[in-house]
Amino acid sequence: MTTAPLRLRLDTAALVHNWRTLDAMSGRAACGAAVKADGYGLGAVGVAERLAGAGCRDFFVATWAEAGMLAPLGLQVSVLHGVRAADMGAALAGIARPVLSTPAQIARWRAAGGGACDVMVDTGMNRLGVAPADVAAGLLDGLAIETLMSHLACADEDVPMNARQRDAFAALAGRTGAKRMSLANSSGIALGPDYAFDLTRPGLALYGGRQRAGHEAIRQVVFPEAEVLQRRTVRAGETVGYNATWTAPADTEVAILNIGYADGYFRGFSSRGAALAGEVRLPVLGRVSMDLLAVGVDAAGTREGDWLTLDYDLPAAAAASGMSQYELITGLGRRFERVWAEAA
Ligand SMILES: *Cc1c(COP(=O)(O)O)cnc(C)c1O
């Protein structure tokens, strides 16, 4: 039995609800799941098992090491970062499909007699992917393409670039032997049915991120919880924490929690974040330390040994800390015990 003084409570029902919501929003398209970066920090195996149980069939990771972690589950996995020479052994062993994104990768895959693959096309983000002109010139001819993909640069904004990328991608329909086409990430799903194609690839919204209108039904999945190591009274005029940035305006009851920026509870939450005791907000006081955090508990009867939940609703936490929802969730560190609360 581990007795870690901090844990991530992970809500299985909310995760499954979010996938079903995104699946419904995807219309006739299938809805997959991006589980790269260890399931955005939740634990890729735990996420993939639960989503596979809910009916999800397509999983996306960044690297072959990540694909290897999922291999025992026997799922259909695509590796978004393609296949380097060093990855060919793993790729030819068939634990996942590479998402080929350069002419060199395509040549390597052909030369090795690789079978089914996916291909990334760049439609304007200028990140990974082959050029549409090269596709038109026959670069992909003869490849056994399962899914042709592209990726939206600005799906969380209402800008003309979204439609430009969609149109450039749609123009490739029928130009390759691809069985399916896939464009939309979490925010792209909310752009409407003409962004869904045959398969969607949400990540952030599965885990409770809400980046734009249309994701109101998405629920929080990740709840960081930390144990109170000490409770103290800070007298009026005294200060709390490094650099003495918070001064008590009156005698204040303070709880010291076992969590800090080394756990991904970043310094941007200093004097801006909060813990929750039920409905009561307990403000962060002063600087976040590496491993410790002070919160004011005048409003709650918090005692040494109690557990408090940090306010980690992603849109609000991003606004408070000045970090992106993606950074907040993927940054949650290794010292948490990850505890899945199963659906009732
Ligand atoms: C990370 C990623 C996704 C998922 O994006 P979210 O914004 O987290 O939904 C989808 N497709 C590709 C290519 C990605 O890199």
Coordinates of N, CA and C in Angstrom, one line a residue, residues 21-257:
T21 N -19.7 12.2 -25.5 CA -20.1 13.6 -26.0 C -19.4 13.9 -27.3
L22 N -18.1 13.7 -27.3 CA -17.3 14.0 -28.5 C -17.7 13.1 -29.7
D23 N -17.9 11.8 -29.3 CA -18.4 10.9 -30.3 C -19.7 11.3 -31.0
A24 N -20.6 11.7 -30.1 CA -21.9 12.2 -30.6 C -21.7 13.4 -31.5
M25 N -20.9 14.4 -31.1 CA -20.6 15.6 -31.8 C -19.9 15.3 -33.2
S26 N -19.2 14.1 -33.2 CA -18.5 13.7 -34.5 C -19.5 13.2 -35.5
G27 N -20.8 13.0 -35.2 CA -21.7 12.6 -36.1 C -21.4 11.2 -36.6
R28 N -21.4 11.0 -38.0 CA -21.1 9.7 -38.5 C -19.7 9.3 -38.4
A29 N -18.8 10.3 -38.2 CA -17.4 9.9 -38.1 C -17.1 9.1 -36.8
A30 N -16.2 8.2 -36.8 CA -15.7 7.6 -35.6 C -15.0 8.6 -34.8
C31 N -14.9 8.3 -33.5 CA -14.2 9.2 -32.5 C -13.1 8.4 -31.9
G32 N -11.8 8.8 -32.1 CA -10.7 8.2 -31.5 C -10.3 8.9 -30.2
A33 N -9.0 8.7 -29.8 CA -8.5 9.3 -28.6 C -7.0 9.5 -28.7
A34 N -6.6 10.8 -28.5 CA -5.2 11.1 -28.4 C -4.7 10.7 -27.0
V35 N -3.8 9.8 -26.8 CA -3.3 9.4 -25.5 C -1.8 9.6 -25.4
K36 N -1.3 10.4 -26.2 CA 0.1 10.8 -26.2 C 0.5 11.4 -24.8
A37 N 1.8 11.6 -24.6 CA 2.2 12.2 -23.3 C 1.6 11.5 -22.1
D38 N 1.6 10.2 -22.2 CA 1.1 9.3 -21.1 C -0.4 9.7 -20.8
G39 N -1.2 9.7 -21.9 CA -2.6 10.1 -21.7 C -2.7 11.5 -21.1
Y40 N -2.0 12.4 -21.6 CA -2.0 13.8 -21.2 C -1.7 13.9 -19.6
G41 N -1.0 12.9 -19.1 CA -0.6 13.0 -17.7 C -1.4 12.1 -16.8
L42 N -2.5 11.6 -17.3 CA -3.4 10.8 -16.5 C -2.9 9.3 -16.3
G43 N -2.1 8.9 -17.3 CA -1.7 7.5 -17.4 C -2.4 6.9 -18.7
A44 N -1.5 6.6 -19.7 CA -2.1 6.2 -21.0 C -2.8 4.9 -20.9
V45 N -2.3 3.9 -20.2 CA -2.9 2.6 -20.1 C -4.3 2.7 -19.4
G46 N -4.3 3.4 -18.3 CA -5.6 3.6 -17.6 C -6.7 4.2 -18.5
V47 N -6.2 5.3 -19.2 CA -7.2 6.0 -20.1 C -7.6 5.0 -21.2
A48 N -6.7 4.4 -21.9 CA -7.0 3.6 -23.1 C -7.9 2.4 -22.7
E49 N -7.6 1.8 -21.6 CA -8.5 0.7 -21.2 C -9.9 1.1 -21.0
R50 N -10.1 2.3 -20.4 CA -11.4 2.8 -20.1 C -12.1 3.2 -21.4
L51 N -11.4 3.9 -22.2 CA -12.1 4.3 -23.5 C -12.3 3.2 -24.4
A52 N -11.4 2.2 -24.4 CA -11.7 1.0 -25.3 C -13.0 0.3 -24.7
G53 N -13.1 0.3 -23.4 CA -14.3 -0.3 -22.8 C -15.6 0.4 -23.2
A54 N -15.5 1.7 -23.5 CA -16.6 2.5 -23.9 C -16.9 2.4 -25.4
G55 N -16.0 1.8 -26.1 CA -16.2 1.7 -27.6 C -15.2 2.4 -28.5
C56 N -14.3 3.1 -27.9 CA -13.3 3.8 -28.7 C -12.3 2.8 -29.4
R57 N -12.0 3.0 -30.7 CA -11.3 2.0 -31.4 C -9.9 2.5 -32.0
D58 N -9.7 3.8 -32.0 CA -8.5 4.4 -32.6 C -7.8 5.3 -31.6
F59 N -6.5 4.9 -31.4 CA -5.7 5.6 -30.4 C -4.5 6.2 -31.0
F60 N -4.1 7.4 -30.5 CA -3.0 8.1 -31.1 C -1.9 8.5 -30.0
V61 N -0.7 8.1 -30.3 CA 0.4 8.4 -29.4 C 1.5 9.2 -30.2
A62 N 2.5 9.8 -29.6 CA 3.5 10.5 -30.3 C 4.7 9.6 -30.7
T63 N 5.1 8.7 -29.9 CA 6.3 8.0 -30.1 C 6.1 6.5 -30.0
W64 N 7.1 5.7 -30.5 CA 7.1 4.3 -30.4 C 7.2 3.8 -29.0
A65 N 7.9 4.5 -28.2 CA 8.0 4.1 -26.8 C 6.6 4.2 -26.2
E66 N 5.8 5.2 -26.5 CA 4.4 5.3 -26.0 C 3.6 4.2 -26.6
A67 N 3.8 3.8 -27.9 CA 3.1 2.7 -28.5 C 3.4 1.4 -27.7
G68 N 4.7 1.3 -27.3 CA 5.1 0.1 -26.6 C 4.4 -0.1 -25.3
M69 N 4.1 1.0 -24.6 CA 3.4 1.0 -23.3 C 2.0 0.4 -23.5
L70 N 1.4 0.7 -24.7 CA 0.0 0.3 -24.9 C -0.1 -1.1 -25.6
A71 N 1.0 -1.6 -26.0 CA 1.0 -2.8 -26.8 C 0.3 -4.0 -26.1
P72 N 0.5 -4.2 -24.8 CA -0.2 -5.3 -24.2 C -1.7 -5.2 -24.3
L73 N -2.3 -4.1 -24.5 CA -3.7 -3.9 -24.6 C -4.3 -4.4 -26.0
G74 N -3.4 -4.5 -27.0 CA -3.9 -5.0 -28.3 C -4.8 -4.1 -29.0
L75 N -4.6 -2.8 -28.8 CA -5.5 -1.8 -29.5 C -4.9 -1.3 -30.8
Q76 N -5.8 -0.6 -31.6 CA -5.3 0.0 -32.9 C -4.7 1.3 -32.5
V77 N -3.4 1.4 -32.7 CA -2.6 2.6 -32.3 C -1.9 3.2 -33.5
S78 N -1.9 4.5 -33.6 CA -1.1 5.2 -34.6 C -0.1 6.1 -33.9
V79 N 1.1 6.1 -34.5 CA 2.2 6.9 -33.9 C 2.4 8.2 -34.7
L80 N 2.0 9.3 -34.1 CA 1.9 10.5 -34.9 C 3.3 11.1 -35.4
H81 N 4.4 10.7 -34.7 CA 5.7 11.2 -35.1 C 6.4 10.4 -36.2
G82 N 5.6 9.5 -36.8 CA 6.2 8.8 -38.0 C 7.1 7.7 -37.6
V83 N 8.1 7.4 -38.5 CA 9.0 6.3 -38.2 C 10.4 6.7 -38.6
R84 N 11.3 6.9 -37.6 CA 12.7 7.1 -37.9 C 13.3 5.8 -38.2
A85 N 14.6 5.8 -38.7 CA 15.3 4.6 -38.9 C 15.3 3.7 -37.7
A86 N 15.5 4.3 -36.5 CA 15.7 3.6 -35.3 C 14.3 3.0 -34.8
D87 N 13.2 3.4 -35.4 CA 11.9 2.9 -35.0 C 11.5 1.7 -35.9
M88 N 12.2 1.4 -36.9 CA 11.7 0.4 -37.9 C 11.4 -0.9 -37.3
G89 N 12.3 -1.3 -36.3 CA 12.1 -2.7 -35.7 C 10.7 -2.7 -35.1
A90 N 10.4 -1.7 -34.2 CA 9.1 -1.7 -33.5 C 8.0 -1.6 -34.5
A91 N 8.2 -0.8 -35.6 CA 7.1 -0.5 -36.5 C 6.8 -1.8 -37.3
L92 N 7.9 -2.5 -37.8 CA 7.6 -3.7 -38.6 C 7.1 -4.9 -37.7
A93 N 7.3 -4.8 -36.4 CA 6.8 -5.8 -35.5 C 5.3 -5.6 -35.4
G94 N 4.8 -4.5 -35.8 CA 3.3 -4.3 -36.0 C 2.6 -3.9 -34.7
I95 N 3.3 -3.3 -33.7 CA 2.6 -2.9 -32.5 C 1.7 -1.7 -32.7
A96 N 2.0 -1.0 -33.8 CA 1.2 0.2 -34.1 C 1.4 0.6 -35.6
R97 N 0.7 1.5 -36.1 CA 0.9 2.1 -37.5 C 1.7 3.4 -37.4
P98 N 2.7 3.6 -38.3 CA 3.3 4.9 -38.3 C 2.4 5.9 -39.1
V99 N 2.4 7.1 -38.6 CA 1.8 8.2 -39.4 C 2.9 8.8 -40.2
L100 N 3.1 8.4 -41.4 CA 4.3 8.9 -42.2 C 4.1 10.3 -42.5
S101 N 5.2 11.1 -42.4 CA 5.0 12.6 -42.6 C 6.1 13.2 -43.4
T102 N 7.0 12.4 -43.9 CA 8.1 13.0 -44.8 C 8.3 12.0 -46.0
P103 N 8.8 12.6 -47.1 CA 9.2 11.7 -48.2 C 10.2 10.6 -47.8
A104 N 11.1 11.0 -46.9 CA 12.1 10.0 -46.5 C 11.5 8.9 -45.7
Q105 N 10.5 9.2 -44.8 CA 9.8 8.1 -44.1 C 9.0 7.2 -45.0
I106 N 8.4 7.8 -46.0 CA 7.6 7.1 -47.0 C 8.6 6.1 -47.8
A107 N 9.7 6.6 -48.2 CA 10.7 5.8 -48.9 C 11.1 4.6 -48.0
R108 N 11.4 4.9 -46.7 CA 11.9 3.9 -45.8 C 10.8 2.8 -45.6
W109 N 9.6 3.3 -45.5 CA 8.5 2.3 -45.3 C 8.3 1.4 -46.5
R110 N 8.3 2.1 -47.7 CA 8.2 1.3 -49.0 C 9.4 0.3 -49.1
A111 N 10.6 0.7 -48.8 CA 11.8 -0.1 -49.0 C 11.7 -1.4 -48.1
A112 N 11.1 -1.2 -46.9 CA 11.1 -2.2 -45.9 C 9.9 -3.1 -46.2
G113 N 9.0 -2.8 -47.2 CA 7.8 -3.6 -47.4 C 6.8 -3.5 -46.3
G114 N 6.8 -2.3 -45.6 CA 5.9 -2.1 -44.5 C 4.5 -2.1 -45.1
G115 N 3.5 -2.6 -44.2 CA 2.1 -2.7 -44.7 C 1.3 -1.5 -44.4
A116 N 0.2 -1.7 -43.8 CA -0.7 -0.6 -43.5 C -0.1 0.6 -42.7
C117 N -0.3 1.8 -43.2 CA 0.2 3.0 -42.5 C -0.8 4.1 -42.6
D118 N -0.5 5.1 -41.8 CA -1.3 6.4 -41.9 C -0.3 7.4 -42.5
V119 N -0.9 8.5 -43.0 CA -0.1 9.6 -43.6 C -0.6 10.9 -43.1
M120 N 0.3 11.8 -42.7 CA 0.0 13.2 -42.3 C 0.3 14.1 -43.5
V121 N -0.7 14.9 -43.8 CA -0.5 16.0 -44.8 C -0.5 17.3 -44.2
D122 N 0.4 18.2 -44.6 CA 0.4 19.5 -44.0 C -0.5 20.5 -44.8
T123 N -1.5 21.0 -44.2 CA -2.4 21.9 -44.9 C -2.3 23.4 -44.4
G124 N -1.1 23.7 -43.8 CA -0.9 25.1 -43.5 C -0.3 25.3 -42.1
M125 N -0.3 24.3 -41.3 CA 0.3 24.5 -39.9 C 1.8 24.6 -40.0
N126 N 2.4 24.0 -41.0 CA 3.9 23.9 -41.2 C 4.5 23.3 -39.9
R127 N 3.9 22.1 -39.5 CA 4.5 21.3 -38.5 C 4.9 20.0 -39.2
L128 N 4.3 18.9 -38.8 CA 4.6 17.6 -39.5 C 3.7 17.5 -40.7
G129 N 4.2 16.8 -41.7 CA 3.3 16.4 -42.8 C 3.9 16.6 -44.2
V130 N 3.4 15.9 -45.2 CA 3.9 16.0 -46.6 C 3.0 17.1 -47.2
A131 N 3.5 17.7 -48.3 CA 2.8 18.7 -49.0 C 1.7 18.2 -49.9
P132 N 0.6 18.9 -49.9 CA -0.5 18.4 -50.8 C -0.1 18.3 -52.3
A133 N 0.8 19.2 -52.7 CA 1.3 19.1 -54.1 C 2.1 17.8 -54.3
D134 N 2.8 17.4 -53.3 CA 3.5 16.1 -53.5 C 2.5 14.9 -53.5
V135 N 1.5 15.0 -52.8 CA 0.4 14.0 -52.9 C -0.2 14.0 -54.3
A136 N -0.5 15.2 -54.8 CA -1.1 15.2 -56.1 C -0.1 14.7 -57.2
A137 N 1.2 14.8 -56.9 CA 2.2 14.3 -57.9 C 2.5 12.8 -57.7
G138 N 1.8 12.2 -56.8 CA 1.9 10.7 -56.7 C 2.8 10.2 -55.6
L139 N 3.2 11.0 -54.7 CA 4.1 10.6 -53.6 C 3.5 9.4 -52.8
L140 N 2.2 9.3 -52.7 CA 1.6 8.2 -51.9 C 1.1 7.1 -52.7
D141 N 1.3 7.1 -54.0 CA 0.7 6.1 -54.9 C 1.2 4.7 -54.4
G142 N 0.2 3.8 -54.3 CA 0.5 2.4 -54.0 C 0.7 2.1 -52.5
L143 N 0.7 3.1 -51.7 CA 0.8 2.9 -50.2 C -0.5 2.3 -49.7
A144 N -0.5 1.4 -48.7 CA -1.7 0.9 -48.1 C -2.1 1.8 -46.9
I145 N -2.7 2.9 -47.3 CA -3.0 4.0 -46.3 C -4.4 3.7 -45.6
E146 N -4.3 3.5 -44.3 CA -5.5 3.4 -43.5 C -6.2 4.7 -43.3
T147 N -5.4 5.7 -42.8 CA -6.0 7.0 -42.5 C -5.1 8.1 -43.0
L148 N -5.7 9.0 -43.8 CA -5.0 10.2 -44.2 C -5.4 11.3 -43.3
M149 N -4.4 12.0 -42.7 CA -4.7 13.0 -41.6 C -4.1 14.3 -42.0
S150 N -4.7 15.4 -41.4 CA -4.1 16.7 -41.3 C -4.4 17.2 -40.0
H151 N -3.8 18.4 -39.6 CA -4.0 18.9 -38.2 C -4.3 20.4 -38.3
L152 N -5.3 20.9 -37.6 CA -5.7 22.3 -37.6 C -4.8 23.1 -36.7
A153 N -4.4 24.3 -37.1 CA -3.5 25.1 -36.4 C -4.3 26.0 -35.4
C154 N -5.5 26.4 -35.7 CA -6.3 27.4 -34.9 C -7.7 27.0 -34.6
A155 N -7.9 25.7 -34.3 CA -9.3 25.2 -34.2 C -10.0 25.8 -33.0
D156 N -9.2 26.3 -32.0 CA -9.8 27.0 -30.8 C -10.2 28.4 -31.1
E157 N -10.0 28.9 -32.3 CA -10.4 30.3 -32.7 C -11.3 30.2 -33.9
D158 N -12.1 31.3 -34.0 CA -12.9 31.4 -35.2 C -12.2 32.3 -36.2
V159 N -11.4 31.6 -37.0 CA -10.6 32.4 -38.0 C -10.7 31.7 -39.4
P160 N -10.5 32.5 -40.5 CA -10.6 31.9 -41.8 C -9.7 30.7 -42.1
M161 N -8.6 30.7 -41.3 CA -7.6 29.6 -41.6 C -8.2 28.2 -41.4
N162 N -9.2 28.1 -40.5 CA -9.9 26.8 -40.3 C -10.5 26.3 -41.6
A163 N -11.3 27.1 -42.3 CA -12.0 26.7 -43.5 C -10.9 26.4 -44.6
R164 N -9.9 27.3 -44.6 CA -8.8 27.0 -45.7 C -8.2 25.7 -45.5
Q165 N -7.9 25.3 -44.3 CA -7.3 24.0 -44.0 C -8.2 22.9 -44.4
R166 N -9.5 23.1 -44.0 CA -10.5 22.0 -44.2 C -10.6 21.8 -45.8
D167 N -10.7 22.9 -46.5 CA -10.9 22.8 -48.0 C -9.7 22.2 -48.6
A168 N -8.5 22.6 -48.2 CA -7.3 22.0 -48.7 C -7.2 20.5 -48.5
F169 N -7.7 20.1 -47.3 CA -7.7 18.7 -47.0 C -8.8 17.9 -47.8
A170 N -10.0 18.5 -47.8 CA -11.1 17.9 -48.6 C -10.8 17.7 -50.0
A171 N -9.9 18.6 -50.6 CA -9.5 18.4 -52.0 C -8.7 17.2 -52.2
L172 N -8.2 16.5 -51.2 CA -7.4 15.3 -51.4 C -8.3 14.1 -51.4
A173 N -9.6 14.2 -51.1 CA -10.5 13.0 -51.1 C -10.4 12.4 -52.4
G174 N -10.2 11.1 -52.4 CA -10.2 10.3 -53.7 C -8.8 10.4 -54.4
R175 N -7.9 11.2 -53.9 CA -6.6 11.3 -54.6 C -5.6 10.2 -54.1
T176 N -5.9 9.6 -53.0 CA -5.1 8.5 -52.4 C -5.9 7.3 -52.2
G177 N -5.3 6.2 -51.9 CA -6.1 5.0 -51.6 C -6.6 4.9 -50.1
A178 N -6.5 6.1 -49.4 CA -6.8 6.0 -48.0 C -8.2 5.6 -47.7
K179 N -8.3 4.7 -46.7 CA -9.7 4.2 -46.4 C -10.5 5.3 -45.6
R180 N -9.8 6.1 -44.8 CA -10.4 7.1 -44.0 C -9.6 8.4 -44.0
M181 N -10.4 9.5 -43.8 CA -9.7 10.8 -43.6 C -10.0 11.4 -42.2
S182 N -9.1 12.1 -41.6 CA -9.2 12.6 -40.3 C -8.5 13.9 -40.1
L183 N -9.3 14.9 -39.6 CA -8.8 16.3 -39.5 C -8.9 16.8 -38.0
A184 N -10.0 16.6 -37.4 CA -10.4 17.4 -36.2 C -9.8 16.9 -34.9
N185 N -9.2 17.8 -34.1 CA -8.8 17.5 -32.7 C -10.0 17.9 -31.9
S186 N -9.9 18.1 -30.6 CA -11.0 18.4 -29.7 C -11.7 19.7 -30.2
S187 N -11.0 20.8 -30.4 CA -11.7 22.0 -30.8 C -12.2 21.9 -32.2
G188 N -11.6 21.1 -33.1 CA -12.0 21.0 -34.4 C -13.4 20.3 -34.5
I189 N -13.7 19.4 -33.5 CA -15.0 18.7 -33.5 C -16.1 19.7 -33.3
A190 N -15.8 20.8 -32.6 CA -16.8 21.8 -32.3 C -17.0 22.8 -33.5
L191 N -16.1 22.7 -34.5 CA -16.3 23.6 -35.6 C -17.4 23.2 -36.6
G192 N -17.9 21.9 -36.4 CA -19.0 21.5 -37.2 C -18.8 20.3 -38.0
P193 N -19.9 19.7 -38.6 CA -19.8 18.4 -39.2 C -18.9 18.3 -40.4
D194 N -18.6 19.5 -41.1 CA -17.8 19.4 -42.2 C -16.3 19.4 -41.9
Y195 N -16.0 19.3 -40.6 CA -14.6 19.1 -40.1 C -14.4 17.7 -39.6
A196 N -15.4 16.9 -39.5 CA -15.3 15.6 -38.9 C -14.7 14.5 -39.8
F197 N -15.0 14.6 -41.1 CA -14.5 13.6 -42.1 C -14.9 12.2 -41.6
D198 N -14.0 11.2 -41.5 CA -14.4 9.9 -41.1 C -14.0 9.5 -39.7
L199 N -13.1 10.3 -39.1 CA -12.5 9.9 -37.8 C -12.0 11.2 -37.1
T200 N -12.4 11.4 -35.9 CA -11.9 12.6 -35.1 C -10.8 12.1 -34.1
R201 N -10.0 13.1 -33.7 CA -8.9 12.7 -32.8 C -8.8 13.6 -31.6
P202 N -9.8 13.6 -30.7 CA -9.7 14.5 -29.5 C -8.7 14.1 -28.5
G203 N -8.1 15.0 -27.9 CA -7.2 14.7 -26.7 C -7.8 15.6 -25.5
L204 N -7.4 16.8 -25.5 CA -7.7 17.7 -24.3 C -9.1 17.6 -23.8
A205 N -10.1 17.6 -24.7 CA -11.5 17.6 -24.2 C -11.8 16.3 -23.5
L206 N -11.2 15.2 -23.9 CA -11.5 14.0 -23.2 C -11.1 14.1 -21.7
Y207 N -10.1 14.9 -21.4 CA -9.6 15.0 -20.1 C -10.1 16.2 -19.3
G208 N -11.1 16.9 -19.9 CA -11.8 18.0 -19.2 C -11.4 19.4 -19.7
G209 N -10.6 19.5 -20.8 CA -10.3 20.8 -21.3 C -11.4 21.3 -22.1
R210 N -11.6 22.6 -22.0 CA -12.7 23.3 -22.8 C -12.1 24.6 -23.4
Q211 N -11.8 24.5 -24.7 CA -11.1 25.6 -25.3 C -12.0 26.5 -26.1
R212 N -13.3 26.1 -26.4 CA -14.1 27.0 -27.2 C -15.6 26.6 -27.0
A213 N -16.4 27.5 -27.5 CA -17.9 27.2 -27.5 C -18.2 25.9 -28.2
G214 N -19.1 25.2 -27.6 CA -19.5 23.9 -28.1 C -19.0 22.8 -27.2
H215 N -18.2 23.1 -26.2 CA -17.7 22.1 -25.3 C -18.3 22.2 -23.9
E216 N -19.4 22.9 -23.8 CA -20.0 23.2 -22.5 C -20.3 21.9 -21.7
A217 N -20.6 20.8 -22.4 CA -21.0 19.5 -21.7 C -19.8 18.8 -21.2
I218 N -18.6 19.2 -21.6 CA -17.4 18.5 -21.2 C -17.1 18.7 -19.6
R219 N -16.9 17.6 -19.0 CA -16.7 17.6 -17.5 C -15.3 17.4 -17.0
Q220 N -15.0 18.0 -15.9 CA -13.7 17.8 -15.3 C -13.4 16.4 -14.9
V221 N -12.2 15.9 -15.3 CA -11.8 14.5 -15.0 C -10.8 14.4 -13.9
V222 N -9.9 15.4 -13.9 CA -8.7 15.3 -13.0 C -8.8 16.2 -11.8
F223 N -8.7 15.6 -10.6 CA -8.8 16.3 -9.4 C -7.6 16.1 -8.5
P224 N -6.6 17.0 -8.5 CA -5.4 16.9 -7.7 C -5.8 17.1 -6.2
E225 N -5.3 16.2 -5.4 CA -5.6 16.2 -3.9 C -4.3 16.1 -3.1
A226 N -4.2 16.9 -2.1 CA -3.0 16.9 -1.3 C -3.3 16.9 0.2
E227 N -2.4 16.3 1.0 CA -2.6 16.1 2.4 C -2.1 17.4 3.1
V228 N -2.8 17.7 4.2 CA -2.3 18.9 5.0 C -1.3 18.3 6.0
L229 N -0.1 18.9 5.9 CA 1.1 18.5 6.7 C 1.1 19.3 8.0
Q230 N 0.6 20.5 8.0 CA 0.7 21.3 9.2 C -0.4 22.4 9.1
R231 N -1.0 22.7 10.3 CA -1.9 23.9 10.3 C -1.3 24.8 11.3
R232 N -1.3 26.1 11.0 CA -0.7 27.1 11.9 C -1.5 28.4 11.9
T233 N -1.3 29.2 12.9 CA -1.9 30.5 12.9 C -0.8 31.5 12.5
V234 N -1.1 32.3 11.5 CA -0.2 33.4 11.1 C -0.7 34.7 11.7
R235 N 0.1 35.3 12.5 CA -0.4 36.6 13.2 C -0.4 37.7 12.2
A236 N -1.3 38.7 12.4 CA -1.5 39.9 11.6 C -0.1 40.5 11.4
G237 N 0.3 40.8 10.2 CA 1.5 41.5 9.9 C 2.7 40.5 9.6
E238 N 2.5 39.2 9.9 CA 3.5 38.2 9.5 C 3.3 37.8 8.0
T239 N 4.3 37.2 7.5 CA 4.3 36.8 6.1 C 4.3 35.3 5.9
V240 N 4.0 34.8 4.7 CA 4.0 33.4 4.4 C 4.9 33.1 3.2
G241 N 5.8 32.2 3.3 CA 6.5 31.6 2.1 C 7.7 32.4 1.6
Y242 N 8.3 31.9 0.5 CA 9.5 32.5 -0.1 C 9.2 33.9 -0.5
N243 N 10.2 34.8 -0.2 CA 10.1 36.2 -0.6 C 9.0 36.9 0.1
A244 N 8.4 36.3 1.1 CA 7.4 37.0 1.9 C 6.4 37.8 1.1
T245 N 5.8 37.2 0.1 CA 5.0 38.0 -0.8 C 3.6 38.1 -0.3
W246 N 3.2 37.4 0.7 CA 1.8 37.6 1.3 C 1.9 37.9 2.7
T247 N 1.3 39.0 3.1 CA 1.3 39.5 4.5 C -0.1 39.3 5.1
A248 N -0.2 38.7 6.3 CA -1.5 38.5 6.9 C -2.2 39.8 7.3
P249 N -3.3 40.2 6.8 CA -4.0 41.4 7.2 C -4.6 41.3 8.5
A250 N -4.8 40.1 9.0 CA -5.4 39.8 10.3 C -4.9 38.4 10.7
D251 N -5.0 38.0 11.9 CA -4.6 36.6 12.3 C -5.3 35.7 11.4
T252 N -4.6 34.7 10.8 CA -5.1 33.9 9.7 C -4.7 32.4 10.0
E253 N -5.7 31.5 9.8 CA -5.4 30.1 10.0 C -4.9 29.6 8.6
V254 N -3.8 28.9 8.6 CA -3.1 28.5 7.3 C -2.8 27.0 7.4
A255 N -3.2 26.3 6.3 CA -2.8 24.9 6.2 C -1.7 24.8 5.1
I256 N -0.7 23.9 5.4 CA 0.4 23.7 4.5 C 0.2 22.3 3.9
L257 N 0.1 22.4 2.5 CA -0.3 21.2 1.8 C 1.0 20.6 1.1

